Amino acid sequence: MTETFVVCAKCGGVNRVAPERPALAAKCGQCGTKLFAGHPEDIGAALFDRQLARSSIPVLVDVWAPWCGPCLSMAPAYEAAAGELEPRVRLIKLNSEAEPAVASRLAIRGIPTMILFWKSREVARISGAMTRTQIVLWVKDQLSTIGA
Ligand code: ZN
């Protein structure tokens, strides 16, 4: 197995996680935050770009907004999905109201929209509220398609 690079969702520090170390217990070498807290963080534009550019694992982003009812009702499902998908995938959130430039760059038409990235490239996206099971199955489907 090769080394894994995980970007801290709090400070953007790039952490090398050795294959023999349990990733779920790993903490950021820069700020001490758990790398996988089971609670997807809302991140800003700079950290978003850093996650995509420096993570060696696939990155899933949930694009949402505080005024969007379906987004709010999907939030617990997304958080629960993080418990199942991490550390294989990094789950983050992007508030499209707080980060309109990123949302526009991603050509978001409706929310909630989930986008899966790997190696800085968009692999797949899907719109509409989903259950935890649907999220996990959709992501695993994409992972087996891309061989991640
Ligand atoms: Zn950190």
Short mmCIF file of N, CA and C and ligand atoms in Angstrom, two decimals:
data_model
loop_
_atom_site.label_atom_id
_atom_site.label_comp_id
_atom_site.label_asym_id
_atom_site.label_seq_id
_atom_site.Cartn_x
_atom_site.Cartn_y
_atom_site.Cartn_z
N MET A 1 0.83 -1.22 0.00
CA MET A 1 0.00 0.00 0.00
C MET A 1 0.85 1.25 0.00
N THR A 2 0.36 2.28 -0.58
CA THR A 2 1.11 3.53 -0.62
C THR A 2 0.63 4.46 0.49
N GLU A 3 1.40 5.50 0.70
CA GLU A 3 1.03 6.47 1.72
C GLU A 3 -0.20 7.25 1.27
N THR A 4 -0.92 7.70 2.28
CA THR A 4 -2.12 8.47 2.00
C THR A 4 -1.90 9.90 2.46
N PHE A 5 -2.32 10.84 1.66
CA PHE A 5 -2.25 12.24 2.07
C PHE A 5 -3.66 12.75 2.37
N VAL A 6 -3.80 13.24 3.59
CA VAL A 6 -5.10 13.72 4.03
C VAL A 6 -4.95 15.18 4.43
N VAL A 7 -5.85 16.03 3.89
CA VAL A 7 -5.79 17.46 4.21
C VAL A 7 -6.73 17.74 5.37
N CYS A 8 -6.21 18.39 6.40
CA CYS A 8 -7.02 18.76 7.57
C CYS A 8 -8.12 19.72 7.14
N ALA A 9 -9.36 19.44 7.57
CA ALA A 9 -10.49 20.29 7.17
C ALA A 9 -10.52 21.59 7.98
N LYS A 10 -9.78 21.64 9.08
CA LYS A 10 -9.76 22.84 9.92
C LYS A 10 -8.70 23.83 9.46
N CYS A 11 -7.45 23.34 9.28
CA CYS A 11 -6.34 24.27 9.04
C CYS A 11 -5.72 24.11 7.66
N GLY A 12 -6.07 23.05 6.93
CA GLY A 12 -5.51 22.86 5.59
C GLY A 12 -4.15 22.19 5.60
N GLY A 13 -3.69 21.80 6.77
CA GLY A 13 -2.41 21.10 6.85
C GLY A 13 -2.48 19.77 6.10
N VAL A 14 -1.39 19.46 5.36
CA VAL A 14 -1.36 18.21 4.62
C VAL A 14 -0.66 17.16 5.48
N ASN A 15 -1.38 16.08 5.78
CA ASN A 15 -0.87 15.05 6.67
C ASN A 15 -0.62 13.76 5.90
N ARG A 16 0.55 13.19 6.14
CA ARG A 16 0.86 11.90 5.53
C ARG A 16 0.46 10.83 6.51
N VAL A 17 -0.47 9.97 6.09
CA VAL A 17 -0.93 8.90 6.97
C VAL A 17 -0.32 7.60 6.48
N ALA A 18 0.53 7.02 7.31
CA ALA A 18 1.20 5.77 6.94
C ALA A 18 0.18 4.65 6.90
N PRO A 19 0.33 3.70 5.96
CA PRO A 19 -0.68 2.64 5.79
C PRO A 19 -0.88 1.79 7.04
N GLU A 20 0.17 1.67 7.87
CA GLU A 20 0.03 0.79 9.05
C GLU A 20 -0.64 1.49 10.22
N ARG A 21 -0.86 2.82 10.10
CA ARG A 21 -1.50 3.55 11.19
C ARG A 21 -3.00 3.65 10.94
N PRO A 22 -3.82 3.48 11.97
CA PRO A 22 -5.27 3.61 11.77
C PRO A 22 -5.65 5.07 11.48
N ALA A 23 -6.14 5.30 10.27
CA ALA A 23 -6.40 6.68 9.83
C ALA A 23 -7.46 7.37 10.68
N LEU A 24 -8.42 6.59 11.18
CA LEU A 24 -9.52 7.22 11.93
C LEU A 24 -9.03 7.84 13.24
N ALA A 25 -7.90 7.34 13.74
CA ALA A 25 -7.37 7.87 15.00
C ALA A 25 -6.38 9.00 14.76
N ALA A 26 -5.99 9.22 13.50
CA ALA A 26 -4.93 10.18 13.19
C ALA A 26 -5.36 11.61 13.48
N LYS A 27 -4.39 12.38 13.98
CA LYS A 27 -4.64 13.80 14.23
C LYS A 27 -3.76 14.64 13.34
N CYS A 28 -4.22 15.85 13.05
CA CYS A 28 -3.47 16.77 12.21
C CYS A 28 -2.17 17.17 12.91
N GLY A 29 -1.03 17.04 12.19
CA GLY A 29 0.25 17.39 12.76
C GLY A 29 0.40 18.88 13.00
N GLN A 30 -0.45 19.66 12.36
CA GLN A 30 -0.34 21.12 12.45
C GLN A 30 -1.22 21.71 13.55
N CYS A 31 -2.47 21.23 13.67
CA CYS A 31 -3.38 21.85 14.65
C CYS A 31 -3.93 20.85 15.68
N GLY A 32 -3.66 19.56 15.50
CA GLY A 32 -4.08 18.58 16.50
C GLY A 32 -5.52 18.10 16.37
N THR A 33 -6.27 18.61 15.38
CA THR A 33 -7.64 18.15 15.17
C THR A 33 -7.64 16.74 14.59
N LYS A 34 -8.60 15.94 14.98
CA LYS A 34 -8.74 14.62 14.37
C LYS A 34 -8.98 14.79 12.87
N LEU A 35 -8.27 14.02 12.06
CA LEU A 35 -8.41 14.17 10.61
C LEU A 35 -9.78 13.71 10.12
N PHE A 36 -10.32 12.70 10.81
CA PHE A 36 -11.65 12.22 10.45
C PHE A 36 -12.50 12.24 11.70
N ALA A 37 -13.30 13.27 11.86
CA ALA A 37 -14.07 13.42 13.09
C ALA A 37 -15.49 12.89 12.94
N GLY A 38 -15.84 12.40 11.75
CA GLY A 38 -17.19 11.92 11.52
C GLY A 38 -18.19 13.06 11.45
N HIS A 39 -17.67 14.27 11.27
CA HIS A 39 -18.52 15.45 11.20
C HIS A 39 -18.01 16.34 10.06
N PRO A 40 -18.62 16.21 8.86
CA PRO A 40 -18.11 16.96 7.70
C PRO A 40 -18.10 18.47 7.97
N GLU A 41 -16.94 19.09 7.73
CA GLU A 41 -16.77 20.52 8.00
C GLU A 41 -17.21 21.36 6.81
N ASP A 42 -17.78 22.53 7.11
CA ASP A 42 -18.02 23.54 6.09
C ASP A 42 -16.71 24.24 5.83
N ILE A 43 -16.29 24.30 4.58
CA ILE A 43 -15.01 24.93 4.34
C ILE A 43 -15.11 26.05 3.32
N GLY A 44 -14.18 26.98 3.42
CA GLY A 44 -14.13 28.13 2.53
C GLY A 44 -13.36 27.82 1.25
N ALA A 45 -13.30 28.82 0.38
CA ALA A 45 -12.73 28.63 -0.96
C ALA A 45 -11.29 28.13 -0.93
N ALA A 46 -10.45 28.72 -0.09
CA ALA A 46 -9.03 28.36 -0.09
C ALA A 46 -8.84 26.91 0.37
N LEU A 47 -9.56 26.56 1.45
CA LEU A 47 -9.44 25.19 1.96
C LEU A 47 -10.05 24.18 0.99
N PHE A 48 -11.09 24.61 0.30
CA PHE A 48 -11.73 23.74 -0.68
C PHE A 48 -10.73 23.37 -1.78
N ASP A 49 -10.06 24.38 -2.32
CA ASP A 49 -9.09 24.13 -3.38
C ASP A 49 -7.95 23.25 -2.88
N ARG A 50 -7.56 23.47 -1.62
CA ARG A 50 -6.47 22.70 -1.04
C ARG A 50 -6.87 21.24 -0.85
N GLN A 51 -8.10 21.01 -0.42
CA GLN A 51 -8.59 19.63 -0.27
C GLN A 51 -8.48 18.90 -1.61
N LEU A 52 -8.95 19.56 -2.67
CA LEU A 52 -8.96 18.93 -3.98
C LEU A 52 -7.55 18.69 -4.51
N ALA A 53 -6.69 19.66 -4.29
CA ALA A 53 -5.36 19.59 -4.89
C ALA A 53 -4.43 18.65 -4.13
N ARG A 54 -4.56 18.56 -2.81
CA ARG A 54 -3.55 17.86 -2.02
C ARG A 54 -4.00 16.53 -1.43
N SER A 55 -5.30 16.21 -1.46
CA SER A 55 -5.76 14.94 -0.91
C SER A 55 -5.43 13.81 -1.87
N SER A 56 -4.95 12.69 -1.35
CA SER A 56 -4.75 11.55 -2.25
C SER A 56 -5.99 10.66 -2.27
N ILE A 57 -6.89 10.87 -1.31
CA ILE A 57 -8.13 10.12 -1.30
C ILE A 57 -9.22 10.94 -2.01
N PRO A 58 -10.27 10.28 -2.50
CA PRO A 58 -11.37 11.03 -3.13
C PRO A 58 -12.02 11.99 -2.12
N VAL A 59 -12.51 13.10 -2.63
CA VAL A 59 -13.15 14.12 -1.79
C VAL A 59 -14.59 14.29 -2.24
N LEU A 60 -15.51 14.14 -1.29
CA LEU A 60 -16.93 14.33 -1.59
C LEU A 60 -17.38 15.65 -0.97
N VAL A 61 -18.02 16.50 -1.78
CA VAL A 61 -18.51 17.76 -1.24
C VAL A 61 -20.02 17.83 -1.37
N ASP A 62 -20.65 18.27 -0.30
CA ASP A 62 -22.09 18.49 -0.28
C ASP A 62 -22.29 20.00 -0.40
N VAL A 63 -22.85 20.43 -1.52
CA VAL A 63 -23.10 21.86 -1.72
C VAL A 63 -24.52 22.15 -1.23
N TRP A 64 -24.60 23.09 -0.29
CA TRP A 64 -25.88 23.34 0.38
C TRP A 64 -26.02 24.83 0.64
N ALA A 65 -27.14 25.23 1.25
CA ALA A 65 -27.33 26.61 1.70
C ALA A 65 -28.31 26.59 2.88
N PRO A 66 -28.17 27.56 3.79
CA PRO A 66 -29.01 27.59 4.99
C PRO A 66 -30.51 27.74 4.68
N TRP A 67 -30.85 28.33 3.53
CA TRP A 67 -32.27 28.55 3.20
C TRP A 67 -32.90 27.35 2.52
N CYS A 68 -32.12 26.33 2.26
CA CYS A 68 -32.60 25.18 1.47
C CYS A 68 -33.08 24.07 2.39
N GLY A 69 -34.40 23.88 2.46
CA GLY A 69 -34.99 22.88 3.35
C GLY A 69 -34.48 21.47 3.12
N PRO A 70 -34.50 21.00 1.85
CA PRO A 70 -34.00 19.65 1.58
C PRO A 70 -32.53 19.47 1.98
N CYS A 71 -31.74 20.56 1.86
CA CYS A 71 -30.33 20.48 2.27
C CYS A 71 -30.23 20.22 3.76
N LEU A 72 -31.05 20.97 4.52
CA LEU A 72 -31.00 20.83 5.98
C LEU A 72 -31.48 19.45 6.41
N SER A 73 -32.49 18.94 5.72
CA SER A 73 -32.99 17.62 6.13
C SER A 73 -32.01 16.53 5.72
N MET A 74 -31.16 16.78 4.72
CA MET A 74 -30.18 15.77 4.32
C MET A 74 -28.93 15.80 5.20
N ALA A 75 -28.72 16.88 5.94
CA ALA A 75 -27.47 17.04 6.70
C ALA A 75 -27.16 15.86 7.64
N PRO A 76 -28.15 15.38 8.42
CA PRO A 76 -27.83 14.25 9.31
C PRO A 76 -27.46 12.99 8.52
N ALA A 77 -28.07 12.79 7.36
CA ALA A 77 -27.76 11.63 6.53
C ALA A 77 -26.33 11.73 6.00
N TYR A 78 -25.94 12.95 5.63
CA TYR A 78 -24.59 13.17 5.11
C TYR A 78 -23.56 12.91 6.21
N GLU A 79 -23.88 13.40 7.40
CA GLU A 79 -22.97 13.18 8.53
C GLU A 79 -22.85 11.69 8.86
N ALA A 80 -23.97 10.98 8.82
CA ALA A 80 -23.94 9.54 9.09
C ALA A 80 -23.15 8.81 8.01
N ALA A 81 -23.28 9.28 6.77
CA ALA A 81 -22.53 8.66 5.67
C ALA A 81 -21.03 8.83 5.87
N ALA A 82 -20.63 9.96 6.47
CA ALA A 82 -19.21 10.18 6.74
C ALA A 82 -18.67 9.09 7.65
N GLY A 83 -19.48 8.65 8.61
CA GLY A 83 -19.07 7.59 9.52
C GLY A 83 -18.79 6.28 8.79
N GLU A 84 -19.45 6.09 7.66
CA GLU A 84 -19.25 4.86 6.90
C GLU A 84 -18.17 4.99 5.83
N LEU A 85 -18.05 6.19 5.26
CA LEU A 85 -17.17 6.34 4.09
C LEU A 85 -15.75 6.78 4.45
N GLU A 86 -15.60 7.50 5.57
CA GLU A 86 -14.26 7.90 5.97
C GLU A 86 -13.58 6.70 6.66
N PRO A 87 -12.27 6.49 6.51
CA PRO A 87 -11.29 7.38 5.89
C PRO A 87 -11.01 7.10 4.41
N ARG A 88 -11.87 6.29 3.78
CA ARG A 88 -11.64 6.00 2.36
C ARG A 88 -11.87 7.25 1.52
N VAL A 89 -12.80 8.07 1.96
CA VAL A 89 -13.18 9.29 1.25
C VAL A 89 -13.21 10.43 2.27
N ARG A 90 -12.83 11.62 1.85
CA ARG A 90 -12.95 12.79 2.72
C ARG A 90 -14.29 13.47 2.41
N LEU A 91 -15.12 13.69 3.43
CA LEU A 91 -16.40 14.36 3.22
C LEU A 91 -16.33 15.79 3.75
N ILE A 92 -16.68 16.74 2.89
CA ILE A 92 -16.70 18.15 3.29
C ILE A 92 -18.01 18.77 2.82
N LYS A 93 -18.25 19.99 3.30
CA LYS A 93 -19.46 20.70 2.90
C LYS A 93 -19.09 22.09 2.39
N LEU A 94 -19.89 22.56 1.45
CA LEU A 94 -19.67 23.90 0.93
C LEU A 94 -20.99 24.67 0.99
N ASN A 95 -21.00 25.73 1.77
CA ASN A 95 -22.17 26.60 1.87
C ASN A 95 -22.16 27.55 0.68
N SER A 96 -23.09 27.33 -0.26
CA SER A 96 -23.07 28.09 -1.52
C SER A 96 -23.44 29.55 -1.31
N GLU A 97 -24.10 29.83 -0.18
CA GLU A 97 -24.44 31.23 0.12
C GLU A 97 -23.20 31.97 0.62
N ALA A 98 -22.37 31.28 1.40
CA ALA A 98 -21.14 31.89 1.93
C ALA A 98 -20.03 31.91 0.89
N GLU A 99 -20.07 30.96 -0.05
CA GLU A 99 -19.01 30.83 -1.05
C GLU A 99 -19.59 30.84 -2.46
N PRO A 100 -20.24 31.95 -2.86
CA PRO A 100 -20.90 31.96 -4.18
C PRO A 100 -19.93 31.80 -5.35
N ALA A 101 -18.70 32.27 -5.19
CA ALA A 101 -17.74 32.17 -6.30
C ALA A 101 -17.39 30.70 -6.58
N VAL A 102 -17.24 29.92 -5.51
CA VAL A 102 -16.93 28.50 -5.70
C VAL A 102 -18.14 27.79 -6.31
N ALA A 103 -19.33 28.10 -5.78
CA ALA A 103 -20.55 27.48 -6.30
C ALA A 103 -20.71 27.77 -7.78
N SER A 104 -20.38 29.00 -8.17
CA SER A 104 -20.52 29.38 -9.57
C SER A 104 -19.47 28.67 -10.43
N ARG A 105 -18.26 28.55 -9.90
CA ARG A 105 -17.21 27.83 -10.61
C ARG A 105 -17.59 26.36 -10.81
N LEU A 106 -18.33 25.82 -9.84
CA LEU A 106 -18.76 24.41 -9.94
C LEU A 106 -20.01 24.26 -10.79
N ALA A 107 -20.55 25.40 -11.27
CA ALA A 107 -21.75 25.39 -12.11
C ALA A 107 -22.91 24.67 -11.40
N ILE A 108 -23.12 25.04 -10.14
CA ILE A 108 -24.21 24.45 -9.37
C ILE A 108 -25.54 25.03 -9.84
N ARG A 109 -26.46 24.15 -10.22
CA ARG A 109 -27.76 24.60 -10.70
C ARG A 109 -28.84 24.46 -9.65
N GLY A 110 -28.74 23.44 -8.84
CA GLY A 110 -29.72 23.23 -7.77
C GLY A 110 -29.02 22.60 -6.59
N ILE A 111 -29.60 22.78 -5.42
CA ILE A 111 -29.01 22.16 -4.24
C ILE A 111 -30.09 21.40 -3.48
N PRO A 112 -29.73 20.37 -2.70
CA PRO A 112 -28.35 19.92 -2.52
C PRO A 112 -27.78 19.22 -3.76
N THR A 113 -26.48 19.44 -3.97
CA THR A 113 -25.74 18.70 -4.99
C THR A 113 -24.49 18.13 -4.35
N MET A 114 -24.23 16.87 -4.60
CA MET A 114 -22.98 16.25 -4.13
C MET A 114 -22.07 16.05 -5.33
N ILE A 115 -20.80 16.40 -5.14
CA ILE A 115 -19.81 16.21 -6.20
C ILE A 115 -18.65 15.40 -5.63
N LEU A 116 -18.26 14.39 -6.38
CA LEU A 116 -17.12 13.57 -5.97
C LEU A 116 -15.91 13.96 -6.83
N PHE A 117 -14.81 14.28 -6.14
CA PHE A 117 -13.57 14.65 -6.82
C PHE A 117 -12.50 13.62 -6.51
N TRP A 118 -11.63 13.41 -7.46
CA TRP A 118 -10.44 12.59 -7.21
C TRP A 118 -9.32 13.12 -8.07
N LYS A 119 -8.17 13.31 -7.43
CA LYS A 119 -7.00 13.84 -8.12
C LYS A 119 -7.34 15.16 -8.81
N SER A 120 -8.01 16.03 -8.07
CA SER A 120 -8.36 17.38 -8.51
C SER A 120 -9.42 17.44 -9.60
N ARG A 121 -9.95 16.29 -9.99
CA ARG A 121 -10.94 16.31 -11.07
C ARG A 121 -12.29 15.84 -10.59
N GLU A 122 -13.34 16.44 -11.18
CA GLU A 122 -14.69 15.96 -10.85
C GLU A 122 -14.91 14.59 -11.47
N VAL A 123 -15.39 13.66 -10.64
CA VAL A 123 -15.63 12.30 -11.10
C VAL A 123 -17.12 12.09 -11.38
N ALA A 124 -17.95 12.64 -10.50
CA ALA A 124 -19.39 12.45 -10.64
C ALA A 124 -20.11 13.47 -9.79
N ARG A 125 -21.36 13.76 -10.16
CA ARG A 125 -22.20 14.60 -9.31
C ARG A 125 -23.64 14.13 -9.35
N ILE A 126 -24.37 14.46 -8.30
CA ILE A 126 -25.76 14.07 -8.22
C ILE A 126 -26.51 15.13 -7.41
N SER A 127 -27.73 15.43 -7.83
CA SER A 127 -28.51 16.45 -7.14
C SER A 127 -29.74 15.84 -6.48
N GLY A 128 -30.22 16.53 -5.45
CA GLY A 128 -31.42 16.09 -4.74
C GLY A 128 -31.06 15.46 -3.41
N ALA A 129 -31.99 15.58 -2.46
CA ALA A 129 -31.74 15.04 -1.12
C ALA A 129 -31.70 13.52 -1.17
N MET A 130 -30.78 12.93 -0.43
CA MET A 130 -30.63 11.48 -0.39
C MET A 130 -30.54 11.00 1.05
N THR A 131 -30.86 9.72 1.25
CA THR A 131 -30.72 9.11 2.57
C THR A 131 -29.26 8.67 2.75
N ARG A 132 -28.93 8.31 3.99
CA ARG A 132 -27.58 7.83 4.27
C ARG A 132 -27.23 6.64 3.37
N THR A 133 -28.16 5.68 3.27
CA THR A 133 -27.90 4.49 2.46
C THR A 133 -27.67 4.85 1.00
N GLN A 134 -28.49 5.77 0.48
CA GLN A 134 -28.34 6.18 -0.92
C GLN A 134 -27.00 6.86 -1.16
N ILE A 135 -26.60 7.71 -0.21
CA ILE A 135 -25.32 8.41 -0.35
C ILE A 135 -24.17 7.39 -0.38
N VAL A 136 -24.18 6.47 0.59
CA VAL A 136 -23.09 5.50 0.69
C VAL A 136 -23.04 4.62 -0.57
N LEU A 137 -24.19 4.16 -1.03
CA LEU A 137 -24.21 3.30 -2.22
C LEU A 137 -23.74 4.05 -3.45
N TRP A 138 -24.19 5.30 -3.59
CA TRP A 138 -23.80 6.10 -4.76
C TRP A 138 -22.29 6.31 -4.78
N VAL A 139 -21.74 6.66 -3.62
CA VAL A 139 -20.29 6.92 -3.56
C VAL A 139 -19.51 5.64 -3.84
N LYS A 140 -19.92 4.52 -3.25
CA LYS A 140 -19.20 3.26 -3.46
C LYS A 140 -19.26 2.83 -4.92
N ASP A 141 -20.38 3.08 -5.56
CA ASP A 141 -20.52 2.82 -6.99
C ASP A 141 -19.49 3.59 -7.78
N GLN A 142 -19.37 4.89 -7.46
CA GLN A 142 -18.42 5.76 -8.19
C GLN A 142 -16.99 5.30 -7.93
N LEU A 143 -16.70 4.91 -6.67
CA LEU A 143 -15.34 4.50 -6.33
C LEU A 143 -14.94 3.26 -7.11
N SER A 144 -15.89 2.33 -7.28
CA SER A 144 -15.51 1.12 -8.00
C SER A 144 -15.37 1.42 -9.49
N THR A 145 -16.13 2.40 -9.99
CA THR A 145 -15.99 2.79 -11.39
C THR A 145 -14.62 3.39 -11.68
N ILE A 146 -14.16 4.25 -10.75
CA ILE A 146 -12.86 4.92 -11.00
C ILE A 146 -11.68 4.13 -10.45
N GLY A 147 -11.96 3.07 -9.69
CA GLY A 147 -10.87 2.26 -9.13
C GLY A 147 -10.15 2.93 -7.99
N ALA A 148 -10.88 3.76 -7.22
CA ALA A 148 -10.26 4.44 -6.08
C ALA A 148 -10.36 3.59 -4.83
ZN ZN B 1 -5.12 20.88 11.10
#
